[in-house]
Structure formats: C-alpha cells, structure tokens
mmCIF file with all atom_site columns, C-alpha atoms in Angstrom:
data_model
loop_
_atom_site.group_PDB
_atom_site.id
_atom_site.type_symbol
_atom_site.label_atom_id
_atom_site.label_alt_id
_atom_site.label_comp_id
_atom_site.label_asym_id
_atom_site.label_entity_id
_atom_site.label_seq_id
_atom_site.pdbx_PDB_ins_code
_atom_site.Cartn_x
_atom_site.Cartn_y
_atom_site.Cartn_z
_atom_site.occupancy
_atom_site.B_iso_or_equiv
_atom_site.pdbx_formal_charge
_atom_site.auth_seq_id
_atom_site.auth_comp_id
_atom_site.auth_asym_id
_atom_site.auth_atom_id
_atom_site.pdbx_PDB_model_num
ATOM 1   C CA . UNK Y 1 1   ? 28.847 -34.351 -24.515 1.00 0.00 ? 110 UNK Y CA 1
ATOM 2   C CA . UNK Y 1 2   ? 29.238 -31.083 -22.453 1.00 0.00 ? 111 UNK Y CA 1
ATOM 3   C CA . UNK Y 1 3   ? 32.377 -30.921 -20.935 1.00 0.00 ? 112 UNK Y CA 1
ATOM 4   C CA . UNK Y 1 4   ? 31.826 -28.711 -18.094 1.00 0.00 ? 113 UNK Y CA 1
ATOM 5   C CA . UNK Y 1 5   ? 32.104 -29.931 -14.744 1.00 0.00 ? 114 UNK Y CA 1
ATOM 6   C CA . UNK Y 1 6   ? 27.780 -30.017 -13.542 1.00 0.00 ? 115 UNK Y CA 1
ATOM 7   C CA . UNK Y 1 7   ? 27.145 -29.719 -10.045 1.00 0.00 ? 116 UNK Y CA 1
ATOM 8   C CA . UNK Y 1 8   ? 23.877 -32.520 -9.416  1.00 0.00 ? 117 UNK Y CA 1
ATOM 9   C CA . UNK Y 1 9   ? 21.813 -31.256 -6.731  1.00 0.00 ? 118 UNK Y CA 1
ATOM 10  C CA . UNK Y 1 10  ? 19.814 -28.385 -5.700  1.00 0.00 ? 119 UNK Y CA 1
ATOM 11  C CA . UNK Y 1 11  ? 21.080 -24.611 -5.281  1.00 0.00 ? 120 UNK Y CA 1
ATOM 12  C CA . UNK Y 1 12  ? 19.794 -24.110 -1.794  1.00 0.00 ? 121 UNK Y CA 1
ATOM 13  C CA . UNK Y 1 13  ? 21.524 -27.034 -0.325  1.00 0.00 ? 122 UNK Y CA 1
ATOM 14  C CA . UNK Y 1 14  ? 24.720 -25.990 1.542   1.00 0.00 ? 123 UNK Y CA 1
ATOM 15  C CA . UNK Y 1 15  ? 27.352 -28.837 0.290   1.00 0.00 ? 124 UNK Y CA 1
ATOM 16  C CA . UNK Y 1 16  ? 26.178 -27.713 -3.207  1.00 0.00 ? 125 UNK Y CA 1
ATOM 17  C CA . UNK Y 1 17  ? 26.888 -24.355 -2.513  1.00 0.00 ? 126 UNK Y CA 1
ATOM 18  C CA . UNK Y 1 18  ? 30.292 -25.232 -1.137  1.00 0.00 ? 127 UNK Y CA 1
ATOM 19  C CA . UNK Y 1 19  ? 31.219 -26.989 -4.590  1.00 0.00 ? 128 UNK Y CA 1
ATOM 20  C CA . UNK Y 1 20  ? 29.963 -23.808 -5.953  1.00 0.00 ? 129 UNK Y CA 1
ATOM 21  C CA . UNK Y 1 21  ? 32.460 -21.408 -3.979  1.00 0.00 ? 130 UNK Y CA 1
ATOM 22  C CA . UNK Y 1 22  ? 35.369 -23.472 -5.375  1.00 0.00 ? 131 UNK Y CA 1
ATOM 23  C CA . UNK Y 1 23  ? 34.182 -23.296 -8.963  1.00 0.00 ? 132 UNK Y CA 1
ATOM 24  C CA . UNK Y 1 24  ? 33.943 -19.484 -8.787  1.00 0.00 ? 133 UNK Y CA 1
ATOM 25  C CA . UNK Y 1 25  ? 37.364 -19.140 -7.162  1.00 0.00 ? 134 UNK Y CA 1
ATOM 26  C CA . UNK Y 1 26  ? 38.964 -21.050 -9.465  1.00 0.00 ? 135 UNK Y CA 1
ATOM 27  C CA . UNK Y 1 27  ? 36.974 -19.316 -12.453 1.00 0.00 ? 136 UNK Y CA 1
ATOM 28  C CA . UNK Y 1 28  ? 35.935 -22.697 -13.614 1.00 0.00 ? 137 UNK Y CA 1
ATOM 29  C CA . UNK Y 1 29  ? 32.823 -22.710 -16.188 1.00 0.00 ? 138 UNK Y CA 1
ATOM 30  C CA . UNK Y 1 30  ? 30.221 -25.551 -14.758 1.00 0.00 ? 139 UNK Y CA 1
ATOM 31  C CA . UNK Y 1 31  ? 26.532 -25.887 -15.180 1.00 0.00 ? 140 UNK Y CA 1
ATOM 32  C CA . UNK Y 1 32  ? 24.201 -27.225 -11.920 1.00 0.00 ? 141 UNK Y CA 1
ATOM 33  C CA . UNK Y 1 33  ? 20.616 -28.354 -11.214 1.00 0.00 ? 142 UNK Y CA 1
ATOM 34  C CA . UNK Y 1 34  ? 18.843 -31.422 -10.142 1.00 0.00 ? 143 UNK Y CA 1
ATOM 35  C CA . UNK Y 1 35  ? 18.843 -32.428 -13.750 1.00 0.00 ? 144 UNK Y CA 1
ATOM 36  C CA . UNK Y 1 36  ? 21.159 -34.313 -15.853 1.00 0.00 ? 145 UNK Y CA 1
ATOM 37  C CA . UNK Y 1 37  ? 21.271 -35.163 -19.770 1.00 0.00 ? 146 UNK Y CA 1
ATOM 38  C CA . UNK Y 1 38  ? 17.452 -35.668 -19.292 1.00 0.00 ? 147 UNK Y CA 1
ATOM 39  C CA . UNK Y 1 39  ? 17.760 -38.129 -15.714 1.00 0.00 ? 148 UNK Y CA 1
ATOM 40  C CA . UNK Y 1 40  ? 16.486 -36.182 -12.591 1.00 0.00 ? 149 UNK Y CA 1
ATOM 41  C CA . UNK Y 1 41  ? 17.429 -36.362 -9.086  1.00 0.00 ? 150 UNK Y CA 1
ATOM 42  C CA . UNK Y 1 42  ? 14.491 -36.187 -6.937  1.00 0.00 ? 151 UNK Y CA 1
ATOM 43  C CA . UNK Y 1 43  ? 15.557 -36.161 -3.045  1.00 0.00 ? 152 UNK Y CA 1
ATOM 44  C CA . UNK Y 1 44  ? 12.115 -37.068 -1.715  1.00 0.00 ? 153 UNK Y CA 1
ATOM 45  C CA . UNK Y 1 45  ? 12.223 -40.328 -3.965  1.00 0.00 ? 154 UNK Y CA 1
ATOM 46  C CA . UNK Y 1 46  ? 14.581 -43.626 -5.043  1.00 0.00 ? 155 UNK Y CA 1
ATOM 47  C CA . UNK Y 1 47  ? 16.240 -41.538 -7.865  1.00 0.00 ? 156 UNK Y CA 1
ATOM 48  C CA . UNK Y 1 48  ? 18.592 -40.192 -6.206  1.00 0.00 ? 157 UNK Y CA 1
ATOM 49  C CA . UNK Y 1 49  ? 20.131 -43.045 -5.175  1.00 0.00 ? 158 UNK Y CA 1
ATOM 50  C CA . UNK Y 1 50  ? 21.168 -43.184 -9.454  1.00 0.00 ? 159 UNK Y CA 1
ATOM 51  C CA . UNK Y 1 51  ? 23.863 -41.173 -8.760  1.00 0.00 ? 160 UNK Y CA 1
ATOM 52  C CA . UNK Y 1 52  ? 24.969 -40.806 -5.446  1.00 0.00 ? 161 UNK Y CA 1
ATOM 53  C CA . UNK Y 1 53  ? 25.049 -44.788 -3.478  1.00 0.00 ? 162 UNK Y CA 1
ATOM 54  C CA . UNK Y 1 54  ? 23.598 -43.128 -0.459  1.00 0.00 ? 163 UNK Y CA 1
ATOM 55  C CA . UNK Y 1 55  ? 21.369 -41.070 -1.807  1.00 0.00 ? 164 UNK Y CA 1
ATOM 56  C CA . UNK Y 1 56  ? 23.065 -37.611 -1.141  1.00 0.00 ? 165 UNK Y CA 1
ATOM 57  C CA . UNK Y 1 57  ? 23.967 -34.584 -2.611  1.00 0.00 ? 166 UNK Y CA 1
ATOM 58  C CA . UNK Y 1 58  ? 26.066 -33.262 -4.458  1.00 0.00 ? 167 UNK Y CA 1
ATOM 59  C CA . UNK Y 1 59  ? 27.568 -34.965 -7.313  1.00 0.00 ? 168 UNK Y CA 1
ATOM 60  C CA . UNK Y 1 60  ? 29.834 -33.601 -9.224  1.00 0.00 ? 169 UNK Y CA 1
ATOM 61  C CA . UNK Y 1 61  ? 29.951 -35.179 -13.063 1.00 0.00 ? 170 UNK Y CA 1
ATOM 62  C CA . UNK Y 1 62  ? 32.745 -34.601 -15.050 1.00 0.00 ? 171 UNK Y CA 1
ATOM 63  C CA . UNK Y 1 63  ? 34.157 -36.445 -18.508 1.00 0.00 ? 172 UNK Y CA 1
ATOM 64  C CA . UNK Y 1 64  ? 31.693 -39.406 -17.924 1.00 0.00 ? 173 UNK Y CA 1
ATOM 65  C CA . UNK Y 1 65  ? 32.849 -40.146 -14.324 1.00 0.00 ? 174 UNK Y CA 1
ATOM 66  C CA . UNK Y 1 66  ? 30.585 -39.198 -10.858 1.00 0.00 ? 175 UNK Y CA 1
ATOM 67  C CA . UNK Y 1 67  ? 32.313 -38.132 -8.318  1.00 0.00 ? 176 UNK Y CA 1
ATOM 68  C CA . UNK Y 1 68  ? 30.240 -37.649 -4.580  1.00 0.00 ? 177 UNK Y CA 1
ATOM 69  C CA . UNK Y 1 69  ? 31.364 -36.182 -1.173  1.00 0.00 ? 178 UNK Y CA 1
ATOM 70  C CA . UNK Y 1 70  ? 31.906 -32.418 -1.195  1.00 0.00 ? 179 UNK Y CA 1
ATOM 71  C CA . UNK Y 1 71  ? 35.867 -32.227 0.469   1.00 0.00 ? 180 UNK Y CA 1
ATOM 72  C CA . UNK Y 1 72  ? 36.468 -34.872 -2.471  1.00 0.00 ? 181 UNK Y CA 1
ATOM 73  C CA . UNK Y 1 73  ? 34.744 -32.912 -5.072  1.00 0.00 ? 182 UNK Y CA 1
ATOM 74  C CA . UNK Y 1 74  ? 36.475 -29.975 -4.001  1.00 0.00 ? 183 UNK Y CA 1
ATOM 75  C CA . UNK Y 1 75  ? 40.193 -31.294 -4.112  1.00 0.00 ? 184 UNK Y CA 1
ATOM 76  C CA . UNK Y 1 76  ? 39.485 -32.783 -7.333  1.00 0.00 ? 185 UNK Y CA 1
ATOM 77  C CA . UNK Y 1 77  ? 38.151 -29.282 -9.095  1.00 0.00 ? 186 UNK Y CA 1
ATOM 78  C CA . UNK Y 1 78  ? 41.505 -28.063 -7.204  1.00 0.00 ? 187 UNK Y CA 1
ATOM 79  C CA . UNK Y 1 79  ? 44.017 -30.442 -8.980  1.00 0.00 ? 188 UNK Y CA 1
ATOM 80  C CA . UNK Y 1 80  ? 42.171 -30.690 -11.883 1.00 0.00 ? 189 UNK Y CA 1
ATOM 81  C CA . UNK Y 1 81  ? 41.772 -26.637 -12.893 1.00 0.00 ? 190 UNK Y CA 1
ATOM 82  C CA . UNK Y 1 82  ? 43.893 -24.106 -13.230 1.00 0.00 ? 191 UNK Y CA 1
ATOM 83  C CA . UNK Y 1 83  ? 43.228 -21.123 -11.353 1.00 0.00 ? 192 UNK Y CA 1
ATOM 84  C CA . UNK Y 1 84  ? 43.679 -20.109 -7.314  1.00 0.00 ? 193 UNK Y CA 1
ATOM 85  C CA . UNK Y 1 85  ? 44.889 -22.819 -5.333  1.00 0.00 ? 194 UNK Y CA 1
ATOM 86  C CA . UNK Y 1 86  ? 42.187 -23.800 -2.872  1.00 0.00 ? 195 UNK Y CA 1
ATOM 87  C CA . UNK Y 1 87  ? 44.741 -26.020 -0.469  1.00 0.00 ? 196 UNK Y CA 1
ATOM 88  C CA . UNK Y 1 88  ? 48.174 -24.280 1.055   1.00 0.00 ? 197 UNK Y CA 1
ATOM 89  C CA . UNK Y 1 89  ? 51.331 -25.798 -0.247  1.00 0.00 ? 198 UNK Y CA 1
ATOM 90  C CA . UNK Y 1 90  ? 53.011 -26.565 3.118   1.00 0.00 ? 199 UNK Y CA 1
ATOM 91  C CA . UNK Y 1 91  ? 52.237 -30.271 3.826   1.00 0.00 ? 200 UNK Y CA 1
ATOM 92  C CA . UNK Y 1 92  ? 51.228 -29.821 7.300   1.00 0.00 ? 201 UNK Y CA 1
ATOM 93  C CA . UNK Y 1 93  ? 48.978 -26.827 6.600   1.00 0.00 ? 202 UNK Y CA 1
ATOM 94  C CA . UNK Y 1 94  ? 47.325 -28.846 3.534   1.00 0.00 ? 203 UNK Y CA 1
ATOM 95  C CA . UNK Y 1 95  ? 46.468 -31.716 6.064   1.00 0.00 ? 204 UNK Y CA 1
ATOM 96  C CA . UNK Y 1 96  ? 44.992 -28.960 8.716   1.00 0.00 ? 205 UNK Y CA 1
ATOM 97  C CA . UNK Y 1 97  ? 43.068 -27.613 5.903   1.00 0.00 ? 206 UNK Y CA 1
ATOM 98  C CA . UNK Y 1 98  ? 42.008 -31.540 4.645   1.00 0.00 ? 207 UNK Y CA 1
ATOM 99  C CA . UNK Y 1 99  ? 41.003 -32.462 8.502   1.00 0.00 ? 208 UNK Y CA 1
ATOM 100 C CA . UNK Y 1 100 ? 38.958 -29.349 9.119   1.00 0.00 ? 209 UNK Y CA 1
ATOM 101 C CA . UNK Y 1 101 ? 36.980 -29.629 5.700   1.00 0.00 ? 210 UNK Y CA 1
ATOM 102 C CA . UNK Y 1 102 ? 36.439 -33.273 6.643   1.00 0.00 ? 211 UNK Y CA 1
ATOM 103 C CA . UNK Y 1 103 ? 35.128 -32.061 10.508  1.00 0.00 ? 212 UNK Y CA 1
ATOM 104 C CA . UNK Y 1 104 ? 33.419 -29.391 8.895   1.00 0.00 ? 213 UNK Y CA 1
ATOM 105 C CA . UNK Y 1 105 ? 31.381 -31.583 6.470   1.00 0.00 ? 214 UNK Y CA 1
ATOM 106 C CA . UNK Y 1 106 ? 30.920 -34.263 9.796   1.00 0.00 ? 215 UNK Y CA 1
ATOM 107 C CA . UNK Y 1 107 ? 30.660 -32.691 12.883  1.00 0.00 ? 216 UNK Y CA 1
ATOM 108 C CA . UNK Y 1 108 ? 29.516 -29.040 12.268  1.00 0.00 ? 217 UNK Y CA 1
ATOM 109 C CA . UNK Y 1 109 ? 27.079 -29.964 9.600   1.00 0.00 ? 218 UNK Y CA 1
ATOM 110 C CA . UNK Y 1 110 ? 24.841 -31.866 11.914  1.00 0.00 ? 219 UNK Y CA 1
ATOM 111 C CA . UNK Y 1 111 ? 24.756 -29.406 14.196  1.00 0.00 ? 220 UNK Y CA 1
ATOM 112 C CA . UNK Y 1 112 ? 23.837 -26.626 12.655  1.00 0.00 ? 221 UNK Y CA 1
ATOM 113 C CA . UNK Y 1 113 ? 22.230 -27.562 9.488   1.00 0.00 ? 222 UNK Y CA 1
ATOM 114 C CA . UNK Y 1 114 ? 21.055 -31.011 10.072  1.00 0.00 ? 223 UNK Y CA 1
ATOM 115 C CA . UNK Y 1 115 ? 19.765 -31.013 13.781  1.00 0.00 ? 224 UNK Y CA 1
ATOM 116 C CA . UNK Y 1 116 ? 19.095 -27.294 13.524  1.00 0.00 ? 225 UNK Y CA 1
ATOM 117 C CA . UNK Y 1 117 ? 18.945 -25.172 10.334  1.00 0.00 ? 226 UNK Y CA 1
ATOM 118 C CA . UNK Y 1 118 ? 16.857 -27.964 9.217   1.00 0.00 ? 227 UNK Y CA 1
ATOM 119 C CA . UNK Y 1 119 ? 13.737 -26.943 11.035  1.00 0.00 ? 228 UNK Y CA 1
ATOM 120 C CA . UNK Y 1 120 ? 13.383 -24.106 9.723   1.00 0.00 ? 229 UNK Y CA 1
ATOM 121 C CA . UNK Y 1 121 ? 13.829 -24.963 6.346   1.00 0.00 ? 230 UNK Y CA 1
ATOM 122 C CA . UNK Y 1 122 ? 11.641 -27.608 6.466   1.00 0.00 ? 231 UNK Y CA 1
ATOM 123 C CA . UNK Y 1 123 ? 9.811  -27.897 9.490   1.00 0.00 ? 232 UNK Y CA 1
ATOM 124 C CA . UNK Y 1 124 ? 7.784  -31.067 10.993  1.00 0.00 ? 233 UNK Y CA 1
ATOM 125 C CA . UNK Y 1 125 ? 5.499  -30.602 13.311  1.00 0.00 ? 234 UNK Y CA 1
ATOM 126 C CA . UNK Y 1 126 ? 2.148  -30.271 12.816  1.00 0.00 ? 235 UNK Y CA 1
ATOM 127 C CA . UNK Y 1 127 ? 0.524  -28.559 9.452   1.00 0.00 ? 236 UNK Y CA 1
ATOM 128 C CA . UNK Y 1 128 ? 4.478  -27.998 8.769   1.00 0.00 ? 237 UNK Y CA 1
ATOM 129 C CA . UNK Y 1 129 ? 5.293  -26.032 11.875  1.00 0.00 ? 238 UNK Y CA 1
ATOM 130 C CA . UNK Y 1 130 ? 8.805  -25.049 13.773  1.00 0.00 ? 239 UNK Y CA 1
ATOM 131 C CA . UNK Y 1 131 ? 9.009  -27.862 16.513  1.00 0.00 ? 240 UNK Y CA 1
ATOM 132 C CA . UNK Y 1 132 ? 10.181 -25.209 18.926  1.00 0.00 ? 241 UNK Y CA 1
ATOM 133 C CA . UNK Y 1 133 ? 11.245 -27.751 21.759  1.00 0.00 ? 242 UNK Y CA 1
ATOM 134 C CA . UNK Y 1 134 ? 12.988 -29.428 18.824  1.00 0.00 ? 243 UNK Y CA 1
ATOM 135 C CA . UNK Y 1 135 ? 15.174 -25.583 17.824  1.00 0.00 ? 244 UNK Y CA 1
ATOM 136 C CA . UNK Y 1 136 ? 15.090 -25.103 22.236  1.00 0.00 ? 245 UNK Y CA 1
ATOM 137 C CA . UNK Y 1 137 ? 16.773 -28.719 22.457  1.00 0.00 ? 246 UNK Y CA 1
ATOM 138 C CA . UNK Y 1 138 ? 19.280 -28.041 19.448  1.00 0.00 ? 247 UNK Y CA 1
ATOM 139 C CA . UNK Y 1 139 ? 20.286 -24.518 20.120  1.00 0.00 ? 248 UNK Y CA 1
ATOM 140 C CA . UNK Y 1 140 ? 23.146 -24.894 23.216  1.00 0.00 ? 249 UNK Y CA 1
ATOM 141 C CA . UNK Y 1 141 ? 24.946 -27.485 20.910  1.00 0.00 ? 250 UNK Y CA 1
ATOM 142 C CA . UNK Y 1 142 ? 24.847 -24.366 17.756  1.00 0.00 ? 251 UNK Y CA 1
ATOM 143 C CA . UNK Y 1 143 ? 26.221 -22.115 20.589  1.00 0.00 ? 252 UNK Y CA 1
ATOM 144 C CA . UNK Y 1 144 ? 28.945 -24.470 21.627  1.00 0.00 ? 253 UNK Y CA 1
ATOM 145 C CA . UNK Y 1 145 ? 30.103 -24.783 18.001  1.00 0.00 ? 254 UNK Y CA 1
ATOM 146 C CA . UNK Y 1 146 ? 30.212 -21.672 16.677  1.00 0.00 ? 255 UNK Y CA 1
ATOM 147 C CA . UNK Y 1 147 ? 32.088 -20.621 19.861  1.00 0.00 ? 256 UNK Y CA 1
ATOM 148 C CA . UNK Y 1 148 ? 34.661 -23.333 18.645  1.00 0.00 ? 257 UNK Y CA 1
ATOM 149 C CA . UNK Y 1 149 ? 34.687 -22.419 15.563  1.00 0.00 ? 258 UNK Y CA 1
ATOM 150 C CA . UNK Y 1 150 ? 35.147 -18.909 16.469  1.00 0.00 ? 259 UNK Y CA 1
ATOM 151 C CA . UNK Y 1 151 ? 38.231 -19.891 18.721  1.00 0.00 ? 260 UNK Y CA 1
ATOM 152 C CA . UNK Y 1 152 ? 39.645 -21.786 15.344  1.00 0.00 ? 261 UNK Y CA 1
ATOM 153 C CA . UNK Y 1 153 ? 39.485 -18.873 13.019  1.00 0.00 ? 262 UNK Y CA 1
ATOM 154 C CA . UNK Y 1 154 ? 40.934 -16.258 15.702  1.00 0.00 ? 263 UNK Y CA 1
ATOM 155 C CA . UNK Y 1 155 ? 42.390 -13.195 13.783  1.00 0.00 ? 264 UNK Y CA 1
ATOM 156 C CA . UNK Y 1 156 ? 43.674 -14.785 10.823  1.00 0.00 ? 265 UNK Y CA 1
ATOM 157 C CA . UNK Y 1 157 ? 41.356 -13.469 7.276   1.00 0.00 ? 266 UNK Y CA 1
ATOM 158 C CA . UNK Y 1 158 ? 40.618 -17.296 6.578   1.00 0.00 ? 267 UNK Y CA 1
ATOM 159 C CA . UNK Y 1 159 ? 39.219 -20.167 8.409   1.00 0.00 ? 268 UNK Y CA 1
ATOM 160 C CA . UNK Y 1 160 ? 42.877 -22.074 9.660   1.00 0.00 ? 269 UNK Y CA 1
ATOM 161 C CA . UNK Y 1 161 ? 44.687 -20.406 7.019   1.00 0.00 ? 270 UNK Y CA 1
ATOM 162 C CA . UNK Y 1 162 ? 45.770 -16.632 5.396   1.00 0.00 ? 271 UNK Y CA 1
ATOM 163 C CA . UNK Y 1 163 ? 44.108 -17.886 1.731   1.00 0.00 ? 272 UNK Y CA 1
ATOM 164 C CA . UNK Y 1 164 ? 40.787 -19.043 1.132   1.00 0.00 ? 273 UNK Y CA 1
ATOM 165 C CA . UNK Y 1 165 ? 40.536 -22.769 0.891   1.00 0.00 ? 274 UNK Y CA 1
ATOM 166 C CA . UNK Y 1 166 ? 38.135 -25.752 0.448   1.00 0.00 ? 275 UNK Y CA 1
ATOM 167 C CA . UNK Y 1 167 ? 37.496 -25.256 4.271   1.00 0.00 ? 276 UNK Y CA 1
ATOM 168 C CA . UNK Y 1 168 ? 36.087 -21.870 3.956   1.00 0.00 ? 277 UNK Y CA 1
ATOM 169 C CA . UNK Y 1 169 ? 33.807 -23.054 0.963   1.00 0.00 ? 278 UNK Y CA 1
ATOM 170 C CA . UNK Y 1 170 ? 32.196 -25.758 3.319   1.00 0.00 ? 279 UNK Y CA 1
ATOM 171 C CA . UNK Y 1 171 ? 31.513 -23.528 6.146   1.00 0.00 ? 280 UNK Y CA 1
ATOM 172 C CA . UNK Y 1 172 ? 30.731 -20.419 4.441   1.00 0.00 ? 281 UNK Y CA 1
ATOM 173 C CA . UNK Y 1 173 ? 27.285 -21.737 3.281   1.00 0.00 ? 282 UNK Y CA 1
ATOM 174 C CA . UNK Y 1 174 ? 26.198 -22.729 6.844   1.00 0.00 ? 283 UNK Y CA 1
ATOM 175 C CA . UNK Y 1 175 ? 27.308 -19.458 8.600   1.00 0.00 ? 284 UNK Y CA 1
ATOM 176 C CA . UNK Y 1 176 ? 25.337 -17.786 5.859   1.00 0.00 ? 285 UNK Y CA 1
ATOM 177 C CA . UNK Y 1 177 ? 22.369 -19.096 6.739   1.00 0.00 ? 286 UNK Y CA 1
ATOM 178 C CA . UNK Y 1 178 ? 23.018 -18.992 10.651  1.00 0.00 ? 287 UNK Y CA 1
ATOM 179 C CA . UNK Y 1 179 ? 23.159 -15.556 10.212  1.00 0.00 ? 288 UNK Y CA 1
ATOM 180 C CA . UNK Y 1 180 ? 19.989 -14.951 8.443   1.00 0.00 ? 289 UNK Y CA 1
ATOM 181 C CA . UNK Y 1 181 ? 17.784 -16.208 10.780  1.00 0.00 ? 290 UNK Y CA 1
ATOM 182 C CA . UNK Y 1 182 ? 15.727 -13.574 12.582  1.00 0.00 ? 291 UNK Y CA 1
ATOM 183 C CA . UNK Y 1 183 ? 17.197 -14.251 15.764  1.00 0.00 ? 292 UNK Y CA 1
ATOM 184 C CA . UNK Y 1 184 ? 20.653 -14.730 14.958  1.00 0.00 ? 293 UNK Y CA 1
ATOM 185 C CA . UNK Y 1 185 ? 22.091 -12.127 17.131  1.00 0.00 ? 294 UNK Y CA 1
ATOM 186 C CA . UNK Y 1 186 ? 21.823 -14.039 19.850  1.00 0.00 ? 295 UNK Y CA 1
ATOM 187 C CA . UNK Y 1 187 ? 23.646 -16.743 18.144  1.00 0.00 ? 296 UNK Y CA 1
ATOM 188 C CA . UNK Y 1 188 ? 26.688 -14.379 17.692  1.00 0.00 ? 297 UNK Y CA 1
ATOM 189 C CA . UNK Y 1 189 ? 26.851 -11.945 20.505  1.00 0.00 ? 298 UNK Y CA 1
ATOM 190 C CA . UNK Y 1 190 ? 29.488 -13.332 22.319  1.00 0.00 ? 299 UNK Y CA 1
ATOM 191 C CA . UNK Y 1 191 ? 31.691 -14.399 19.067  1.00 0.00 ? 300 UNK Y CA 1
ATOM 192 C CA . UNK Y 1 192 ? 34.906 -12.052 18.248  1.00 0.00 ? 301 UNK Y CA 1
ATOM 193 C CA . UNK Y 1 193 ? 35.724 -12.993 14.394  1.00 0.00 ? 302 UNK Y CA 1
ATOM 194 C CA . UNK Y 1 194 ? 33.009 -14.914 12.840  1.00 0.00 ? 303 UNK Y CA 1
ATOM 195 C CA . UNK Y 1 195 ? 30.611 -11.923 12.051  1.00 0.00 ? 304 UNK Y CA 1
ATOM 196 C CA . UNK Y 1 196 ? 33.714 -10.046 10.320  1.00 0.00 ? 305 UNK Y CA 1
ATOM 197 C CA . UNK Y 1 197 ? 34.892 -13.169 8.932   1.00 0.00 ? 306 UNK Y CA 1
ATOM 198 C CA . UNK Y 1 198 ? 31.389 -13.892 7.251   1.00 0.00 ? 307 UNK Y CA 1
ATOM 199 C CA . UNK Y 1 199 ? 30.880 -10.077 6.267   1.00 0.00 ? 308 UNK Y CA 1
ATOM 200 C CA . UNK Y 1 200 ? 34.466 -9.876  4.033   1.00 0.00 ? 309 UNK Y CA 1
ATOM 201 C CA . UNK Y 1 201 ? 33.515 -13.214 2.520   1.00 0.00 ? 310 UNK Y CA 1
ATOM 202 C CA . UNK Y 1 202 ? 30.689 -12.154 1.278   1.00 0.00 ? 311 UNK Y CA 1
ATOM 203 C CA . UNK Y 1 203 ? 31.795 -9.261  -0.508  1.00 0.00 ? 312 UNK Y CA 1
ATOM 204 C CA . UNK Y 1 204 ? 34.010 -11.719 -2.357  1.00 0.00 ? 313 UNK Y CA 1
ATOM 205 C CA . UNK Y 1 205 ? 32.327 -12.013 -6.002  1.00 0.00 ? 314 UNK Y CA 1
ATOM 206 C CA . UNK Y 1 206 ? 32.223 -15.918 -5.448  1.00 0.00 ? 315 UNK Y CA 1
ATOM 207 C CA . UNK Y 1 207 ? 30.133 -15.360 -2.408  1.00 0.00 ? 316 UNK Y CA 1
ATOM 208 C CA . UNK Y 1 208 ? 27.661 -12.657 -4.315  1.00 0.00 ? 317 UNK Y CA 1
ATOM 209 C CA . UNK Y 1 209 ? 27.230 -15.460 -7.104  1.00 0.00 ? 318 UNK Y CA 1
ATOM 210 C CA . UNK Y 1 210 ? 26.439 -18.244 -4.607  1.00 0.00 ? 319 UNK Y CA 1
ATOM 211 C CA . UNK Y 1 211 ? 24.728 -17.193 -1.741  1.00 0.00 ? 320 UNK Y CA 1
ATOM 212 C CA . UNK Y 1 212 ? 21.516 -16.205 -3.244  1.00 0.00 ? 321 UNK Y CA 1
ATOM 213 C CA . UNK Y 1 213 ? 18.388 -17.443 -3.428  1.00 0.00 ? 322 UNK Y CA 1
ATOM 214 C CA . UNK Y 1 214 ? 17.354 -18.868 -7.484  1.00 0.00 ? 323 UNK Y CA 1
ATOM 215 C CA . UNK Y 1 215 ? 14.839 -21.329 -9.051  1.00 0.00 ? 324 UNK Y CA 1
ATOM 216 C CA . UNK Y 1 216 ? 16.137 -24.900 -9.686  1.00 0.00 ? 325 UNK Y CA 1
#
C-alpha cells in the first residue's frame, strides 16, 4: 500500500491546489491525479461520487481512510506532519484563521471561481463561447470581494496573520488565476496589498511547484 498522503482530483482545480500549498510547506511527500490504485474519478460522470458523497473534489486518501473538504484536509496534513505549522498557536488567532479558510472555501469561492472564473475556463454559451452578459453580470460582485479581501489582509505579509496558514493556501489559487486573466488590471487597480501580497507568494517555492499548468 503506498503510504503517501494522494491528493484525488485534478491539478487545475483550485481546492486541489490549496491541499497542494500545504503539502509543500510542510515538505510532506504525496502523490495526486484523478486516479487511484486503478479506480478513476471522472467529474463529468457518477464516479466521482465513489469517493467524495457529493461528488466534489478533492479527496485526500491517507492509511486507508478518505478524507473530503479542503479546510479539513488541510488541518489534518497540519496535525498529522511534522514540518511548518500552518495554524497560529494563539487560540483566538487559530479560530480567525479556521473562520476565514471556512469563508474563503464558501463565500469567496463562488464568487470568483464558481460564478466567475468558471466561464472562462469552461465556457457555455454557444459552440463553447464566454457568455459575456454572464462575466458583465458577475463582475461587480468579484470587485466587491476582492476589495474586502483587500481590506482583510491590510499590511500584514499573510492573509489575517504574520505566517502563512491554511487560509493563504485556499485563496492563493483563486487570486492566481484572477490575476491571469487578460483584463485583470481592472480587477486590481484600486486594491493596495493584494497584488504585492500575490507577487511574494509566488516566489515562495510552494507556489512555483503548484501554480503551474501540467497534464493529469
């Protein structure tokens, strides 16, 4: 049995890529891919629902068990590996980290991956074109959150905290790809510490290994 932590899912998706930022911080050896000990997880079909009970991704698999839910994957590789410590020890800072990863993974996803990044990636209008009233219609509520989220970070080096933490490896992933859309600029003109906060992330070597584009 291999006995490194897999990541079950595909490399593009952001939550995967979140479980991915922890694993390099913390130096821990795991494998990923849509496949597992010969069983595949298709997301345009019923198998995914053999390993996740709503049919998401990731999963993590570990020592026989599944575990699903990327804030609970993450605090599990955190207790269960040595390494950097991914949540602050103060109590109340660990429970502004744990809300923040849980909004993060809630509130900010659908905005500006689900109802936004979305149509890009995988357009549907017609012969698989950008529904541009659909981007028009989505694009104030993007604004409004990164200008929130921009407000949260303020001048400290990490999202909420001075240490980099489960909450930075669940937005990281979606400000990436904010960013590299061709008219992002627009997006972040009026924001005072995202851009820098995205640009010394990525020269972290966790961010060089994950935020890349690779075959499945």
């Amino acid at each position: 049995m291999n006995h490194k932590p897999h990541i079950l899912g595909p490399q593009f998706s952001t939550f995967v890529r979140s479980v991915q930022l922890c694993c390099e911080e913390k130096g821990i050896d795991y494998t990923l891919g849509t496949t597992y000990e010969g069983q595949t997880v298709n997301l345009a079909d019923d198998s995914r629902y053999q390993f996740h009970p709503f049919g998401k991704v990731p999963v993590l698999i570990h020592h026989g068990h599944r575990l699903f839910e990327t804030a609970s994957i993450c605090r599990y590789l955190d207790a269960a590996f040595s390494g950097a410590d991914l949540q602050p020890e103060s109590l109340i800072e660990r429970a502004d980290v744990d809300q923040w990863s849980n909004s993060l993974s809630l509130y900010t996803d659908r905005i500006l991956v689900r109802d936004y990044l979305l149509e890009f990636a995988f357009p549907k209008g017609p012969d698989k074109q950008i529904r541009g009233e659909v981007v028009q219609a989505a694009e104030p509520a993007v604004i409004k959150m990164l200008e929130l989220l921009d407000n949260q970070l303020g001048t400290k080096q990490f999202f909420r905290t001075e240490s980099f933490t489960i909450a930075d490896a669940i937005l990281i992933p979606m400000l990436d790809y904010i960013e590299k859309l061709p008219h992002s600029a627009r997006l972040f003109a009026d924001l005072q510490y995202l851009p820098l906060y995205l640009k010394r992330i990525r020269e972290r070597p966790s961010a060089k290994a994950v935020l890349v584009s690779r075959s499945q």
